[in-house]
CSV table of C-alpha atoms in Angstrom, one decimal:
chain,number,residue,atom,x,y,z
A,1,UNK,CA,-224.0,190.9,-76.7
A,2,UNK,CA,-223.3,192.7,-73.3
A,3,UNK,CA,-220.0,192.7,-72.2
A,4,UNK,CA,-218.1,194.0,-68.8
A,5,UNK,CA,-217.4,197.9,-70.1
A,6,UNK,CA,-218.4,199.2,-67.0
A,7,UNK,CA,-217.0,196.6,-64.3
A,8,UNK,CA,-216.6,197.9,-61.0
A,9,UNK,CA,-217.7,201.9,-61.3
A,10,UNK,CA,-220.4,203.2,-59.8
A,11,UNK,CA,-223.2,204.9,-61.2
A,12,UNK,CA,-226.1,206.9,-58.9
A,13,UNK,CA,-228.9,206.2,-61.3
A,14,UNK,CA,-231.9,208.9,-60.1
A,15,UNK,CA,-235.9,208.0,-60.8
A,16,UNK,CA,-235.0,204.7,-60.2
A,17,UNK,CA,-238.5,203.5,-59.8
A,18,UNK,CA,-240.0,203.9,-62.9
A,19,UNK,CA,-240.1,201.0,-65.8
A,20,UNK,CA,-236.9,203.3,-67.5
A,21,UNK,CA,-235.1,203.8,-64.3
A,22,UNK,CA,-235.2,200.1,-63.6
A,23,UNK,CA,-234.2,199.3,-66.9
A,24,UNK,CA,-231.1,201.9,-66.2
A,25,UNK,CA,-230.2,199.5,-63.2
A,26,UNK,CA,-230.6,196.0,-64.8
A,27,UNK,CA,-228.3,197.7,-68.0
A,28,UNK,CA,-225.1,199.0,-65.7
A,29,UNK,CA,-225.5,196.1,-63.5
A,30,UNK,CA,-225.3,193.5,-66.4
A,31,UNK,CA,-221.9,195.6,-67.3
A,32,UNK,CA,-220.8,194.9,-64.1
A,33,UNK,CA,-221.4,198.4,-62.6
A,34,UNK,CA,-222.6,199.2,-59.0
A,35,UNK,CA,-225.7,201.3,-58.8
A,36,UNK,CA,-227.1,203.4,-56.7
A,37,UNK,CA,-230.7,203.7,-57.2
A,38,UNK,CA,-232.9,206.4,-55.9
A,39,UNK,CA,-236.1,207.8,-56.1
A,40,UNK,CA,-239.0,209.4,-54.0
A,41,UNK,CA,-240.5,205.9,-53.2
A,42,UNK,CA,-240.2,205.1,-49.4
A,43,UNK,CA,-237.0,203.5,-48.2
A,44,UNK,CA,-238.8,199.3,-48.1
A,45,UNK,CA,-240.7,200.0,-50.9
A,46,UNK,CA,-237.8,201.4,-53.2
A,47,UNK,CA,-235.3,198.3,-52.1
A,48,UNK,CA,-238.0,195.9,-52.3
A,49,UNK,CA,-237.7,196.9,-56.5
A,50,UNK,CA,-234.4,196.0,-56.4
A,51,UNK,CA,-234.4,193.3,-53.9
A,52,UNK,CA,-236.6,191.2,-55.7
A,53,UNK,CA,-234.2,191.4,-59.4
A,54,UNK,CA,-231.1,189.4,-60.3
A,55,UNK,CA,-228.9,192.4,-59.9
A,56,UNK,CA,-230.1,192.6,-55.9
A,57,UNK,CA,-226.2,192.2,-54.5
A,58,UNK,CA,-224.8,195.4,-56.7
A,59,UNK,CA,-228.0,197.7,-56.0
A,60,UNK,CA,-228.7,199.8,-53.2
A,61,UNK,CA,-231.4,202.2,-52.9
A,62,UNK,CA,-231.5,205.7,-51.2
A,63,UNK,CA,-234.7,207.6,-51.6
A,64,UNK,CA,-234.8,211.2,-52.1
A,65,UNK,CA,-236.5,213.8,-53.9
A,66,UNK,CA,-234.4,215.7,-56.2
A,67,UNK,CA,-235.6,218.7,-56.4
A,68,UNK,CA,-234.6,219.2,-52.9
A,69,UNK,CA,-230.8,220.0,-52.9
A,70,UNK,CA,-230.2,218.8,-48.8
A,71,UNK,CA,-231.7,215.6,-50.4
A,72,UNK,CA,-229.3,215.7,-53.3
A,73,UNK,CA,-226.2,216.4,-50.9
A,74,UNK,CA,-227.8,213.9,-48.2
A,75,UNK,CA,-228.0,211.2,-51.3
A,76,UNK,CA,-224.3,211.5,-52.8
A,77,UNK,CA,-223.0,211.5,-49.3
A,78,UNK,CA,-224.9,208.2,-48.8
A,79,UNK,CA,-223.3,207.1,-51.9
A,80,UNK,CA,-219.7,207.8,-51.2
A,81,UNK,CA,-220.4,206.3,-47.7
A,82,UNK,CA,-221.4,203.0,-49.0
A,83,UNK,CA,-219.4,202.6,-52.3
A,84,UNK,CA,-216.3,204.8,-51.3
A,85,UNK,CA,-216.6,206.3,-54.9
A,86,UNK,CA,-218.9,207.9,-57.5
A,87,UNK,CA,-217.7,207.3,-61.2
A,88,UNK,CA,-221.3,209.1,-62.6
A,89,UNK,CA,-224.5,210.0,-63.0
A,90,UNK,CA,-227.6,208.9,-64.9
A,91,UNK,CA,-230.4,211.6,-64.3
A,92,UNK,CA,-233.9,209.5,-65.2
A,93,UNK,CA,-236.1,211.4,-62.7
A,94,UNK,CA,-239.2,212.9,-64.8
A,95,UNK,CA,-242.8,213.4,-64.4
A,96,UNK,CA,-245.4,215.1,-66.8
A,97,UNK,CA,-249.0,216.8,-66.8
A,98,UNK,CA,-251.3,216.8,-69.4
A,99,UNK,CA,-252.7,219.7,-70.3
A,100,UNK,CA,-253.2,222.5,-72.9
A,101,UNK,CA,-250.9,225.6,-72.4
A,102,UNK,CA,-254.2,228.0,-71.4
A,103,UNK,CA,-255.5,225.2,-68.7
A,104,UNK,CA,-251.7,224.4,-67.3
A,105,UNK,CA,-251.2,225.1,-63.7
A,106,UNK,CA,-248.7,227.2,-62.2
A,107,UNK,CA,-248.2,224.3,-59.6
A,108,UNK,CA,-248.2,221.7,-62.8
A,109,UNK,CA,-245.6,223.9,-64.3
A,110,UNK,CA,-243.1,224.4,-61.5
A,111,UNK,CA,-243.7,220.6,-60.2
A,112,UNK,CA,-242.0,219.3,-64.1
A,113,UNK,CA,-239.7,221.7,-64.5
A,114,UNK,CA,-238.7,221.4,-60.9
A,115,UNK,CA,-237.8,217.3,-61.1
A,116,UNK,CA,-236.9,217.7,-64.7
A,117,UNK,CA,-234.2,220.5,-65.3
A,118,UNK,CA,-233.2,221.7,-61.7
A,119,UNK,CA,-233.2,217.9,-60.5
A,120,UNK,CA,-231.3,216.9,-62.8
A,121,UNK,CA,-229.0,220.0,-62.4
A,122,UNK,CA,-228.7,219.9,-58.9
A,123,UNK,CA,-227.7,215.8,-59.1
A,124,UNK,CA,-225.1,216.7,-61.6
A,125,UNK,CA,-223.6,219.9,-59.7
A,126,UNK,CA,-223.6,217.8,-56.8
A,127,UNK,CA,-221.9,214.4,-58.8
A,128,UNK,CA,-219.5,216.7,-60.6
A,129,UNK,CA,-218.2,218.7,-57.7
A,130,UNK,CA,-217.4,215.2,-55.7
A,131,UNK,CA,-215.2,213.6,-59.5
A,132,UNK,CA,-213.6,217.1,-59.2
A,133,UNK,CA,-213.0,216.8,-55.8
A,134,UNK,CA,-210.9,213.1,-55.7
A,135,UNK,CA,-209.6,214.1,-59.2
A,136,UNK,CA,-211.9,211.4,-60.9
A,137,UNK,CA,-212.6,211.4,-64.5
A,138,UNK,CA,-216.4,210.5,-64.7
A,139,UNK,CA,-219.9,210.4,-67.1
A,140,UNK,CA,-223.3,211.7,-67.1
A,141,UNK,CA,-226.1,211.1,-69.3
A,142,UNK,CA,-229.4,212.7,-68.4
A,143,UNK,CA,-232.4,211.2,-69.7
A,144,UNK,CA,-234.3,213.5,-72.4
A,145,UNK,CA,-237.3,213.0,-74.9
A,146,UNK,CA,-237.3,213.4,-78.9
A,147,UNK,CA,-239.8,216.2,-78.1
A,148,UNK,CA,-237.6,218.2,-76.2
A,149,UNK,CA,-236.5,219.6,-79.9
A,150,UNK,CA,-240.2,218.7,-81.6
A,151,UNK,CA,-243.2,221.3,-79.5
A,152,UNK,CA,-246.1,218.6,-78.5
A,153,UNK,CA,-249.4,219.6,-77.6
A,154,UNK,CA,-250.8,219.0,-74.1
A,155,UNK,CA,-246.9,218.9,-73.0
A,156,UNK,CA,-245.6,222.4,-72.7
A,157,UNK,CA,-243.8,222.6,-69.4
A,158,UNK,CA,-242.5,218.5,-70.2
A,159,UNK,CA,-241.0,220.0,-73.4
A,160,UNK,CA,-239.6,222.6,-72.6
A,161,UNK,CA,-237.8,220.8,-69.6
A,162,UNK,CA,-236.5,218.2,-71.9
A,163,UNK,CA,-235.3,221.0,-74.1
A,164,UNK,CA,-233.6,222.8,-71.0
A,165,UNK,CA,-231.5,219.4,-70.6
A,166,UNK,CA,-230.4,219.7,-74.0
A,167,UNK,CA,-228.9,223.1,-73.2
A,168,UNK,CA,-227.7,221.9,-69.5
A,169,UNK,CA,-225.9,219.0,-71.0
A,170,UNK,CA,-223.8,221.1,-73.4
A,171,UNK,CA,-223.0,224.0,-71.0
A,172,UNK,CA,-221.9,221.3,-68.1
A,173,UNK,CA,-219.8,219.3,-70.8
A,174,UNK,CA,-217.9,222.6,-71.8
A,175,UNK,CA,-217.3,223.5,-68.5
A,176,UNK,CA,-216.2,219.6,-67.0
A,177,UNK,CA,-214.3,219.0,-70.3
A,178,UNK,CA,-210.9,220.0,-68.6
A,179,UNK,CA,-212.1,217.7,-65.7
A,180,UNK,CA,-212.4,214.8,-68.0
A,181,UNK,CA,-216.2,214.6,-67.1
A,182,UNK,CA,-218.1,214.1,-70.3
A,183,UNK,CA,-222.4,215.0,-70.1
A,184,UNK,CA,-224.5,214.0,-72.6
A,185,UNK,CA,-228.0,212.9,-73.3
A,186,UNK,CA,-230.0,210.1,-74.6
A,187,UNK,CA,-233.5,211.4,-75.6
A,188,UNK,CA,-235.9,208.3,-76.3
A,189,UNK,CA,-239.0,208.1,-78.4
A,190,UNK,CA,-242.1,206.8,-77.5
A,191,UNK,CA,-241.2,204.1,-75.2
A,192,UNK,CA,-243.6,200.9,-74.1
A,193,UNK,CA,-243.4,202.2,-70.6
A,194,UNK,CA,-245.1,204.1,-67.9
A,195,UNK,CA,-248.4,205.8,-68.3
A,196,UNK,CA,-247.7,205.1,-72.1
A,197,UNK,CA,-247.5,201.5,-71.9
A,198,UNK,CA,-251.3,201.3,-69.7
A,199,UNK,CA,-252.6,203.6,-72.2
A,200,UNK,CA,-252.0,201.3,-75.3
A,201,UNK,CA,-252.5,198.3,-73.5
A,202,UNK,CA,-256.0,199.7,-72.7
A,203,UNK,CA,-256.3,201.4,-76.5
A,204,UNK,CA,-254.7,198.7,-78.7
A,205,UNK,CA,-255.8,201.4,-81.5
A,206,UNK,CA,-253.8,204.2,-79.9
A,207,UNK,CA,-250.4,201.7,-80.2
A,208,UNK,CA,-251.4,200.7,-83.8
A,209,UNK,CA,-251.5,204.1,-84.9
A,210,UNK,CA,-248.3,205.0,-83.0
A,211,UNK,CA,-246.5,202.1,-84.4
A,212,UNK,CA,-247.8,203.1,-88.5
A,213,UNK,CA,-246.2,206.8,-87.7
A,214,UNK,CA,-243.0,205.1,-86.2
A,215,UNK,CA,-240.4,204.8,-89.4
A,216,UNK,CA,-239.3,201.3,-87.5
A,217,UNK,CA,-242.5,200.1,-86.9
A,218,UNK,CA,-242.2,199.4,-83.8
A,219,UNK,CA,-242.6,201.6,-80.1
A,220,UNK,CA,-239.3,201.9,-78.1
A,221,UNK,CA,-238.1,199.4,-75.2
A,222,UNK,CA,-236.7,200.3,-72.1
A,223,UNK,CA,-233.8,198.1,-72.4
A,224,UNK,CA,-233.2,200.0,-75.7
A,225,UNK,CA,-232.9,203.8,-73.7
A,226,UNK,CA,-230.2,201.5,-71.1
A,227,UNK,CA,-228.3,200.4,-74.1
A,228,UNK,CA,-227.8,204.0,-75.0
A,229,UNK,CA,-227.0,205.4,-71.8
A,230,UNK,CA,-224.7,202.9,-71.0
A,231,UNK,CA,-222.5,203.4,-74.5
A,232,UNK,CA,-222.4,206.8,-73.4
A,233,UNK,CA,-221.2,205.6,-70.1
A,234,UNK,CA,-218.3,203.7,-71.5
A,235,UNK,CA,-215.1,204.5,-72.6
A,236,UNK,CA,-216.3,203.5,-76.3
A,237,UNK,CA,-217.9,206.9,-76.2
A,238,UNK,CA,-214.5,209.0,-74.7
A,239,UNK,CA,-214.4,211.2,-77.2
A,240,UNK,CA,-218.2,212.2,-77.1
A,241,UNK,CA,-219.6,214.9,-75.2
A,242,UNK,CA,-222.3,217.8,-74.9
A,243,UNK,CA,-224.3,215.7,-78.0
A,244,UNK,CA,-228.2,214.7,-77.6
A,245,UNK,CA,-227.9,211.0,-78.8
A,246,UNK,CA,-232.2,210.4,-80.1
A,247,UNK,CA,-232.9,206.8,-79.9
A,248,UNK,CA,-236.3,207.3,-81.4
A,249,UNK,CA,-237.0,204.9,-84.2
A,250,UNK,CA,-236.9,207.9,-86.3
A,251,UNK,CA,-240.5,209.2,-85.6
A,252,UNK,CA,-238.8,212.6,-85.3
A,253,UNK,CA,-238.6,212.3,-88.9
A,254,UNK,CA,-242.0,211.5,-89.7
A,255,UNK,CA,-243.0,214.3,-87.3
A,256,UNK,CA,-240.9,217.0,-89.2
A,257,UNK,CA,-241.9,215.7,-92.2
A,258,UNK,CA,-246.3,216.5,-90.8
């Protein structure tokens, strides 16, 4: 059951838009949080997400591209200007390209690890400096991937940024600790979401044989990665920070195991 953990703080939630991001919102809001939603969709199209859910009245959305840091700065000053406070941070924004490591890109590789890792840096610089700032304590979860610590083919730049928040997460929590800003981050499995979700729903097959590797059977739920993030959020998990919580079904275990 949901309760209120979260009543009244305010959370800029970043890659709003995709089926993850909104399922970020919909999770704080339903703990009585007030989110701030952005992503690189256009200003009508990005509230119209929003506009169109129960959790309308407690969501504003800003739109800006994170790995830009004017457009970080330009989005938390937004924020503070419309809420008056920032309590933390969820960094969702991700994209991936699929391709082998010989036919990758340079432009493939610098485009993920640019709204990967140094968006999701620059949003939590830019979030922590402002709870240092007014002497708030505050939370960040960044949003990772099981195969950020497990090498996948076709993904090489994805891993490695999802490996790099790992890392990012445990240096920013040591440093914030004596702020009382706590980072952390939740690293899903293979979620029913996204480019995933129209790829099984156009291969049944391919989510059959997903599901038979999964220990639990089943793929992962968005509203599953918001549960996480938003225990990590809350003051149940004060004493946790710098840890990689995998909410995976335990396929990293059947992985490991070849």
């Amino acid at each position: 059951m949901v309760g209120r953990e979260l009543e009244e703080r305010v959370f800029l939630v970043t890659g709003a838009g995709g089926d993850i991001g909104r399922a970020l919102v919909s999770g704080l809001c339903a703990r009585g949080a007030r989110v701030a939603a952005s992503d690189v969709l256009g200003q009508a199209d990005g509230q119209a997400l929003f506009d169109e859910a129960a959790e309308a009245p407690v969501v504003s959305y800003f739109q800006a591209d994170v790995r830009r840091p004017e457009d970080v700065d330009s989005l938390l000053a937004a924020v503070i200007e419309r809420y008056g406070r920032i309590d933390g941070l969820v960094a969702a924004a991700g994209v991936a390209h699929w391709a082998t490591a010989l036919e990758q890109t340079h432009e493939q590789w610098r485009h993920v690890l640019d709204v990967n890792l140094e968006g999701a840096y620059l949003a939590a610089q830019a979030v922590s400096r402002e709870l240092v700032r007014s002497g708030q304590r505050g939370a960040i979860a960044f949003v990772g991937s099981w195969i950020g610590s497990a090498a996948a083919r076709g993904l090489l730049p994805y891993c490695v940024s999802k490996a790099g928040l790992d890392m990012l997460a445990q240096c920013l929590a040591l440093e914030l600790a004596p702020h009382g800003i706590r980072v952390n981050v939740v690293a899903p499995g293979v979620v029913d979401a996204g480019v995933s979700a129209q790829i099984f729903r156009e291969v049944p097959a391919r989510r059959q044989a997903m599901e038979a590797v999964i220990p639990l059977g089943c793929l992962g739920r968005p509203e599953q990665v918001a549960d996480a993030v938003a225990y990590l959020l809350s003051d149940a998990a004060e004493y946790v920070t710098g840890t990689t919580l995998v909410v995976d079904g335990g396929i990293r275990l059947a992985h490991a195991g070849g």
